[in-house]
mmCIF file of C-alpha atoms in Angstrom:
data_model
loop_
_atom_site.group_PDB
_atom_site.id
_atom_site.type_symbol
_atom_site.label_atom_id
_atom_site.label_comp_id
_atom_site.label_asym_id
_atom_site.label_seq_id
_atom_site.Cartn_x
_atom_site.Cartn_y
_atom_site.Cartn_z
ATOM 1 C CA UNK A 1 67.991 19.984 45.042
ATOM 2 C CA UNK A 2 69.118 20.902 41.682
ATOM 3 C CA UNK A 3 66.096 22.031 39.417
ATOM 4 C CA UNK A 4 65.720 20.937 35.233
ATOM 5 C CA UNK A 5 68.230 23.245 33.611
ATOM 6 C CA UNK A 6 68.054 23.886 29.785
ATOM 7 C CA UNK A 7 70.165 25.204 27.409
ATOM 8 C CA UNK A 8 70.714 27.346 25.560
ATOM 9 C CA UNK A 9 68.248 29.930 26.962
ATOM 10 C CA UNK A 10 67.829 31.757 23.878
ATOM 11 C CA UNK A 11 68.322 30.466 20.058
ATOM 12 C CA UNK A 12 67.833 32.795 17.087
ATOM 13 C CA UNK A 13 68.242 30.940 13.527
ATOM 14 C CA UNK A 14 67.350 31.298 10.088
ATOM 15 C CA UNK A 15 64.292 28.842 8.455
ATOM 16 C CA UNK A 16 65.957 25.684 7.310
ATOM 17 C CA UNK A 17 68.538 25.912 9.737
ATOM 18 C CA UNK A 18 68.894 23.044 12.380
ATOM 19 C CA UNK A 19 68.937 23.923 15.896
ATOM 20 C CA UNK A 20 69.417 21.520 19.208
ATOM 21 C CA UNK A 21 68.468 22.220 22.739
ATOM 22 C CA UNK A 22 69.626 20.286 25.929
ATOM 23 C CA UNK A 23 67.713 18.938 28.584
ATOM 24 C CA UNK A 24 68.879 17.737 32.296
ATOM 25 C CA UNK A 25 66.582 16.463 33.972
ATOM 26 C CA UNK A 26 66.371 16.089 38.106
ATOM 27 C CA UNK A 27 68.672 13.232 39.211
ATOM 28 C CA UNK A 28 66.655 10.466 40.006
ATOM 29 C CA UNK A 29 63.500 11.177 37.555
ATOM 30 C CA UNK A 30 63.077 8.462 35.219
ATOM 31 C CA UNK A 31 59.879 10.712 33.364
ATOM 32 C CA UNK A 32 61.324 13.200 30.945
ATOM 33 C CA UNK A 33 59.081 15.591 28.589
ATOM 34 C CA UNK A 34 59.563 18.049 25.740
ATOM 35 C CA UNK A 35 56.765 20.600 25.446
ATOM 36 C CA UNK A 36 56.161 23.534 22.801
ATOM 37 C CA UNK A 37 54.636 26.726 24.198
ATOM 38 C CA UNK A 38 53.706 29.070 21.278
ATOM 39 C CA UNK A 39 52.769 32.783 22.511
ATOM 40 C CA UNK A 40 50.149 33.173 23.520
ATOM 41 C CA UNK A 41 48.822 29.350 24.531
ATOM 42 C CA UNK A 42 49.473 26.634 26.811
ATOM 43 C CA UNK A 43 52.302 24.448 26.373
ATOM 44 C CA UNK A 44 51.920 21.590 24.176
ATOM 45 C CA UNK A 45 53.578 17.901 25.002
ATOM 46 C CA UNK A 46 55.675 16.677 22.028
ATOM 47 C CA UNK A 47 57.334 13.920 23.621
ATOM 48 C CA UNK A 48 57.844 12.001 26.946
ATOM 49 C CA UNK A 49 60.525 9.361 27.883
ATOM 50 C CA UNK A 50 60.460 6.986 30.283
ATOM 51 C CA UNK A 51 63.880 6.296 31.281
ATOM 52 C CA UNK A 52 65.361 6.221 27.702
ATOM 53 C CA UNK A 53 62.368 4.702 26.192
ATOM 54 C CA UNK A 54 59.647 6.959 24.005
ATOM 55 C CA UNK A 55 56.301 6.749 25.858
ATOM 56 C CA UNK A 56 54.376 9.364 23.505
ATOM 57 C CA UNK A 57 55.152 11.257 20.942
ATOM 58 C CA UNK A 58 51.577 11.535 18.962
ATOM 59 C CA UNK A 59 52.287 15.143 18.650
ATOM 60 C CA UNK A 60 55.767 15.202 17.590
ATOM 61 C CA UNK A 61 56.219 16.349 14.124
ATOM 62 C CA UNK A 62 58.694 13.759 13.196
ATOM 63 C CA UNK A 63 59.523 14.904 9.384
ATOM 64 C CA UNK A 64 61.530 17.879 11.025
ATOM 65 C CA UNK A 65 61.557 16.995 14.831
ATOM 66 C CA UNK A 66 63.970 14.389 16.790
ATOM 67 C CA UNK A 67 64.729 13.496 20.591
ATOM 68 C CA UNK A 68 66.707 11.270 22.061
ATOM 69 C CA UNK A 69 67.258 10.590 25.455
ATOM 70 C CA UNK A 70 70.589 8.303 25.922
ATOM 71 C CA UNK A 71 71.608 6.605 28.875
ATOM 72 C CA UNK A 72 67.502 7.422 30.673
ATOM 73 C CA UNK A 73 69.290 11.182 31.878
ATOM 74 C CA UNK A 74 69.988 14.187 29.216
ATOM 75 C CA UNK A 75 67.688 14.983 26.494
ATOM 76 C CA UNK A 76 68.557 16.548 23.244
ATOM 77 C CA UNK A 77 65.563 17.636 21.131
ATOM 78 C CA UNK A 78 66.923 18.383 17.293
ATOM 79 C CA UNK A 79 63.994 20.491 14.705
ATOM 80 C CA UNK A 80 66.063 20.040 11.102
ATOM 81 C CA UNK A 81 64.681 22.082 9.041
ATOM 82 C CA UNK A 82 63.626 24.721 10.950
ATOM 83 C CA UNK A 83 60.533 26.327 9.887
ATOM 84 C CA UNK A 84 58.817 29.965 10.785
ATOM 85 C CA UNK A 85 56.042 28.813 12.808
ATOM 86 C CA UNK A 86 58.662 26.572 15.170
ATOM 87 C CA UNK A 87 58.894 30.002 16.722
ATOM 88 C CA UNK A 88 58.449 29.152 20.184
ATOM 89 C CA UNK A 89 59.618 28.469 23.971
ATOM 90 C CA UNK A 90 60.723 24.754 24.294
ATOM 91 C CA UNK A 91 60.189 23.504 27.745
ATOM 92 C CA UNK A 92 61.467 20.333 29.434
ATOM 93 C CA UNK A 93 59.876 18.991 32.414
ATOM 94 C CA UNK A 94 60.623 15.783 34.479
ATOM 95 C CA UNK A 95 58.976 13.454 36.661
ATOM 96 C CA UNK A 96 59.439 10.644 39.485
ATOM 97 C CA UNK A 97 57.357 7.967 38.203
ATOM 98 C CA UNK A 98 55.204 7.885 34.760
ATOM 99 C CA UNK A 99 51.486 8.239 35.372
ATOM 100 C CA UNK A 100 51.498 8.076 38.853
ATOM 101 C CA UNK A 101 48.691 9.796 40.922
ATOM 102 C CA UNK A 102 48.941 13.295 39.733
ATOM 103 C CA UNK A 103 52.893 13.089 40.497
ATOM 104 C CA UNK A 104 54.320 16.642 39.927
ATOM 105 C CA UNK A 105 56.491 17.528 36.544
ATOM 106 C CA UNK A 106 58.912 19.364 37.347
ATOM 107 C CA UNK A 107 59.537 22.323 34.693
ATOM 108 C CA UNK A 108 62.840 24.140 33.379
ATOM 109 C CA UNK A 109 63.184 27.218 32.064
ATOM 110 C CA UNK A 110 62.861 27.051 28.276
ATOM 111 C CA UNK A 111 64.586 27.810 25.634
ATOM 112 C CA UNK A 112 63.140 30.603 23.196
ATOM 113 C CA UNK A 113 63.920 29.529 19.955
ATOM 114 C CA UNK A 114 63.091 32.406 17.114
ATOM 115 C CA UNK A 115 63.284 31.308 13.401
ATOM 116 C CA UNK A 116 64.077 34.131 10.830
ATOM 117 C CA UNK B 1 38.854 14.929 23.024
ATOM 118 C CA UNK B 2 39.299 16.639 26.207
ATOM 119 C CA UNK B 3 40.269 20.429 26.152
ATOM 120 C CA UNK B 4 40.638 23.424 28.385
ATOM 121 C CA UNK B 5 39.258 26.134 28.456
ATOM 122 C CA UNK B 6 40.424 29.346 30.168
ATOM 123 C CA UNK B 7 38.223 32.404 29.093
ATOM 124 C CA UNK B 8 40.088 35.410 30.714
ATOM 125 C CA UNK B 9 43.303 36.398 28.417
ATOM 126 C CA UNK B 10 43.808 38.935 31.697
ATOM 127 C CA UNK B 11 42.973 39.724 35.391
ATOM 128 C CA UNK B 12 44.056 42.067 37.457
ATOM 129 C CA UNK B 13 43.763 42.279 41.492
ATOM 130 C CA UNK B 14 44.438 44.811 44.222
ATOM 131 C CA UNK B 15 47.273 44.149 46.367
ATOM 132 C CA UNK B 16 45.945 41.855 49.387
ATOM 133 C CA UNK B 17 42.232 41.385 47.963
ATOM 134 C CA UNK B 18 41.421 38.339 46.228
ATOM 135 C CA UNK B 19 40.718 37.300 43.012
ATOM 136 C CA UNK B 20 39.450 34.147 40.862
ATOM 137 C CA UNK B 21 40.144 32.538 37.852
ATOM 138 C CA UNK B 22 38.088 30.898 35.531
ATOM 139 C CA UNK B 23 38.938 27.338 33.679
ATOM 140 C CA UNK B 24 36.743 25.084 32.404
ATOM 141 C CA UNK B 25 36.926 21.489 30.590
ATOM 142 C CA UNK B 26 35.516 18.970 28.762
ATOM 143 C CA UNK B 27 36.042 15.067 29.009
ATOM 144 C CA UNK B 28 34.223 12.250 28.552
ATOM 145 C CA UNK B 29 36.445 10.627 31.578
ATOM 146 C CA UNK B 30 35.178 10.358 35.082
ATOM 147 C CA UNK B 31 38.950 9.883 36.633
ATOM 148 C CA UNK B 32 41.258 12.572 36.087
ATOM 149 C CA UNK B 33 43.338 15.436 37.303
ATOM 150 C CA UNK B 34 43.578 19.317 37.604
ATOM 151 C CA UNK B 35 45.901 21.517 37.988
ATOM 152 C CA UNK B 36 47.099 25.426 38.316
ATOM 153 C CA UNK B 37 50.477 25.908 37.415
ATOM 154 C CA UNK B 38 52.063 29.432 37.697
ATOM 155 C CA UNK B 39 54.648 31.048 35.468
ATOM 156 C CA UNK B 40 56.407 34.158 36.558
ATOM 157 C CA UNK B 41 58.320 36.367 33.911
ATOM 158 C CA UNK B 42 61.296 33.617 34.012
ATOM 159 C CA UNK B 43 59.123 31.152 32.138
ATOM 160 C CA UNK B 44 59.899 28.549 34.907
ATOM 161 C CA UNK B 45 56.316 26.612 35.404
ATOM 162 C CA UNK B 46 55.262 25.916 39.022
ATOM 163 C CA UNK B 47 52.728 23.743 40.305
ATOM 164 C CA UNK B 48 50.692 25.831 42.516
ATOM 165 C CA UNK B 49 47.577 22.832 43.274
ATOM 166 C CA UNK B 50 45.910 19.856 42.169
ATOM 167 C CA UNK B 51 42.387 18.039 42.312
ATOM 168 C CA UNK B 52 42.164 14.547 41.868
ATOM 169 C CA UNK B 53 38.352 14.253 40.168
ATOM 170 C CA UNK B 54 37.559 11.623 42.608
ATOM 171 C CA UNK B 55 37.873 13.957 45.424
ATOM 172 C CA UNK B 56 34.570 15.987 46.217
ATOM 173 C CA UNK B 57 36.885 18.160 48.825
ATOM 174 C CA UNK B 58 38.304 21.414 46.802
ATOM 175 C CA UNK B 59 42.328 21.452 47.517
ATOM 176 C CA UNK B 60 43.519 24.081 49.396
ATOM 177 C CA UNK B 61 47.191 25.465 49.230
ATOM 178 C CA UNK B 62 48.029 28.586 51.817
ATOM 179 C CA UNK B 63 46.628 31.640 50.319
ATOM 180 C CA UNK B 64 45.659 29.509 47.135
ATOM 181 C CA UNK B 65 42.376 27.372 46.706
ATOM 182 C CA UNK B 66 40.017 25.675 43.863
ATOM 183 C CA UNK B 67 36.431 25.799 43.354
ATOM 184 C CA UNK B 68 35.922 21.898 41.980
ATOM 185 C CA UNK B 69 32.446 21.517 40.327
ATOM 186 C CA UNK B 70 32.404 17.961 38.857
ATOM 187 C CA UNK B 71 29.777 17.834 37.228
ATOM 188 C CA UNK B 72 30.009 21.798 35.507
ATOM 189 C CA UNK B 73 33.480 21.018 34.143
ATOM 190 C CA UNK B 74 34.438 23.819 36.249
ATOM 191 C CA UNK B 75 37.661 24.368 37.972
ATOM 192 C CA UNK B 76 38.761 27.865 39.648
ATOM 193 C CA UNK B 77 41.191 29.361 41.290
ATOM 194 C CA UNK B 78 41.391 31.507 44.024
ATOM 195 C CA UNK B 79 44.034 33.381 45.247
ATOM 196 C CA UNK B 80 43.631 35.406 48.599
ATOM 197 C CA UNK B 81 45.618 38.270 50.162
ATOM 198 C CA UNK B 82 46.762 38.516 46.706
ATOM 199 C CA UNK B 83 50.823 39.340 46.538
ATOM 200 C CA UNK B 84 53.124 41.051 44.097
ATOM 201 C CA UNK B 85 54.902 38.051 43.678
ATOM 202 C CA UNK B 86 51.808 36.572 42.643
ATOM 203 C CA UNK B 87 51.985 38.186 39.104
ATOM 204 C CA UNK B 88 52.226 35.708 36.860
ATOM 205 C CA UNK B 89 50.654 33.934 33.687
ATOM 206 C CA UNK B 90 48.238 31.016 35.043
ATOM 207 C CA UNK B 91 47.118 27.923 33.406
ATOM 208 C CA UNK B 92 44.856 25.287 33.771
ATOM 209 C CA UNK B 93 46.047 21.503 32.834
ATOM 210 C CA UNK B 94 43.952 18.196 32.824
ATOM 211 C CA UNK B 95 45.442 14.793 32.972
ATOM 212 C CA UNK B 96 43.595 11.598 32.522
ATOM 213 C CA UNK B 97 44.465 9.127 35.288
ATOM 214 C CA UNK B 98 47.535 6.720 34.280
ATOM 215 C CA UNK B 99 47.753 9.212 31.332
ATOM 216 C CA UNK B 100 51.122 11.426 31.390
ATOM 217 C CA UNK B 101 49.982 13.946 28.214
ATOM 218 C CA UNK B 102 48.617 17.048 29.752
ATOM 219 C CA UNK B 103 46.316 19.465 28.315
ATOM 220 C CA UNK B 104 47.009 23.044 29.452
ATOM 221 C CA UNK B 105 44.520 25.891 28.371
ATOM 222 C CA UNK B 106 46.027 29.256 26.813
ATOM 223 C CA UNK B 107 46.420 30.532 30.495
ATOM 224 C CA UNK B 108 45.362 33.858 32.471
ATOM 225 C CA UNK B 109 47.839 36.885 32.701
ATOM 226 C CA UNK B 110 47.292 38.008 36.080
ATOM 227 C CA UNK B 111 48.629 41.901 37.503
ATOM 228 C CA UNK B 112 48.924 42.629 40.770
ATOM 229 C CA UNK B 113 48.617 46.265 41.631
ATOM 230 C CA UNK B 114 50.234 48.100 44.674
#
């Protein structure tokens, strides 16, 4: 079974430059989430999907951050303008069912995003 | 607002001895969920174990188990025979039940020496 795969794997922009990073998530997983992981601490959730539907994004800074999530599958998670302290490792996780009893999320690799 | 709470930055461990590691929470919920997730170098996250709160049995996983105390917001692992493959940043997550947002703490860089 194919795993979540992310690209690009690394991203290195200037501040106020936009930047996009793809998301696939296991076939069959209707759960989809976006989490920042600054060095240094725990990853943080910025936004989960269910199917193509937003389920949370409390923690999304939406003045500079966007996802989308067409047709319930791929992901695209957009930061315009980019700012220093969006330095981070973006990571995109998926699950079978939303909320269900502890239910596994399923992590990719990241994508290291440095802003200049 | 619940948070975690892992207070060793780093451990290190012996190759086949065992070692624990500390996490600790706080919530005002009485149904929830821990976890121990494992990221190697790669920065792919694995789920290494659960607890579901309700459970009063710690969860055991191969080589891997948890030391569960409820009511002491206390949640350790403990890896035996440790490996070299067991080298890894660990963190500690809580999930409310029916919740999806998980709180991870700032995770546990553990060495494994030869």
């Amino acid at each position: 079974e194919a795993g979540v795969a992310q690209s690009p794997r690394y991203k290195i922009i200037e501040k106020r430059q936009s930047v996009a990073f793809w998301c696939n998530p296991i076939s069959g997983h209707a759960t989809l989430y976006w989490y920042q992981q600054i060095l240094g601490q725990g990853p943080k959730l910025l936004i989960q999907f269910q199917n193509n539907g937003v389920v949370d994004d409390s923690q999304l800074p939406k003045d500079r951050f966007s996802a989308e999530r067409l047709k319930g599958v791929d992901s695209t998670l957009k930061i315009q303008p980019a700012k220093l302290e969006d330095s981070a490792v973006y990571l995109c996780a998926s699950s079978q069912t939303q909320g269900a009893l502890g239910n596994e999320q399923f992590f990719g690799p990241g994508t290291r995003l440095t802003v200049l | 607002a619940q948070t975690v709470t892992q207070s060793q930055p780093e451990m290190s461990v012996q190759e086949a001895e065992t070692v624990t590691l500390s996490c600790t929470y706080d919530t005002s919920e009485s149904d929830y969920y821990l976890f121990w997730y494992k990221q190697p170098p790669s920065r792919q996250m694995i789920l290494v174990i659960r607890q579901e709160a309700y459970k009063q049995q710690n969860a055991t996983e191969n080589r891997f188990s948890v030391n569960f105390q409820k009511a002491a917001k206390s949640f350790s692992l403990k890896i035996s025979d440790s490996q070299l493959g067991d080298a890894a940043m660990y963190f500690c997550a809580y999930r409310r039940s029916r919740r999806y947002d998980m709180r991870f703490g700032a995770g546990t860089r553990l060495t494994v020496k030869p």
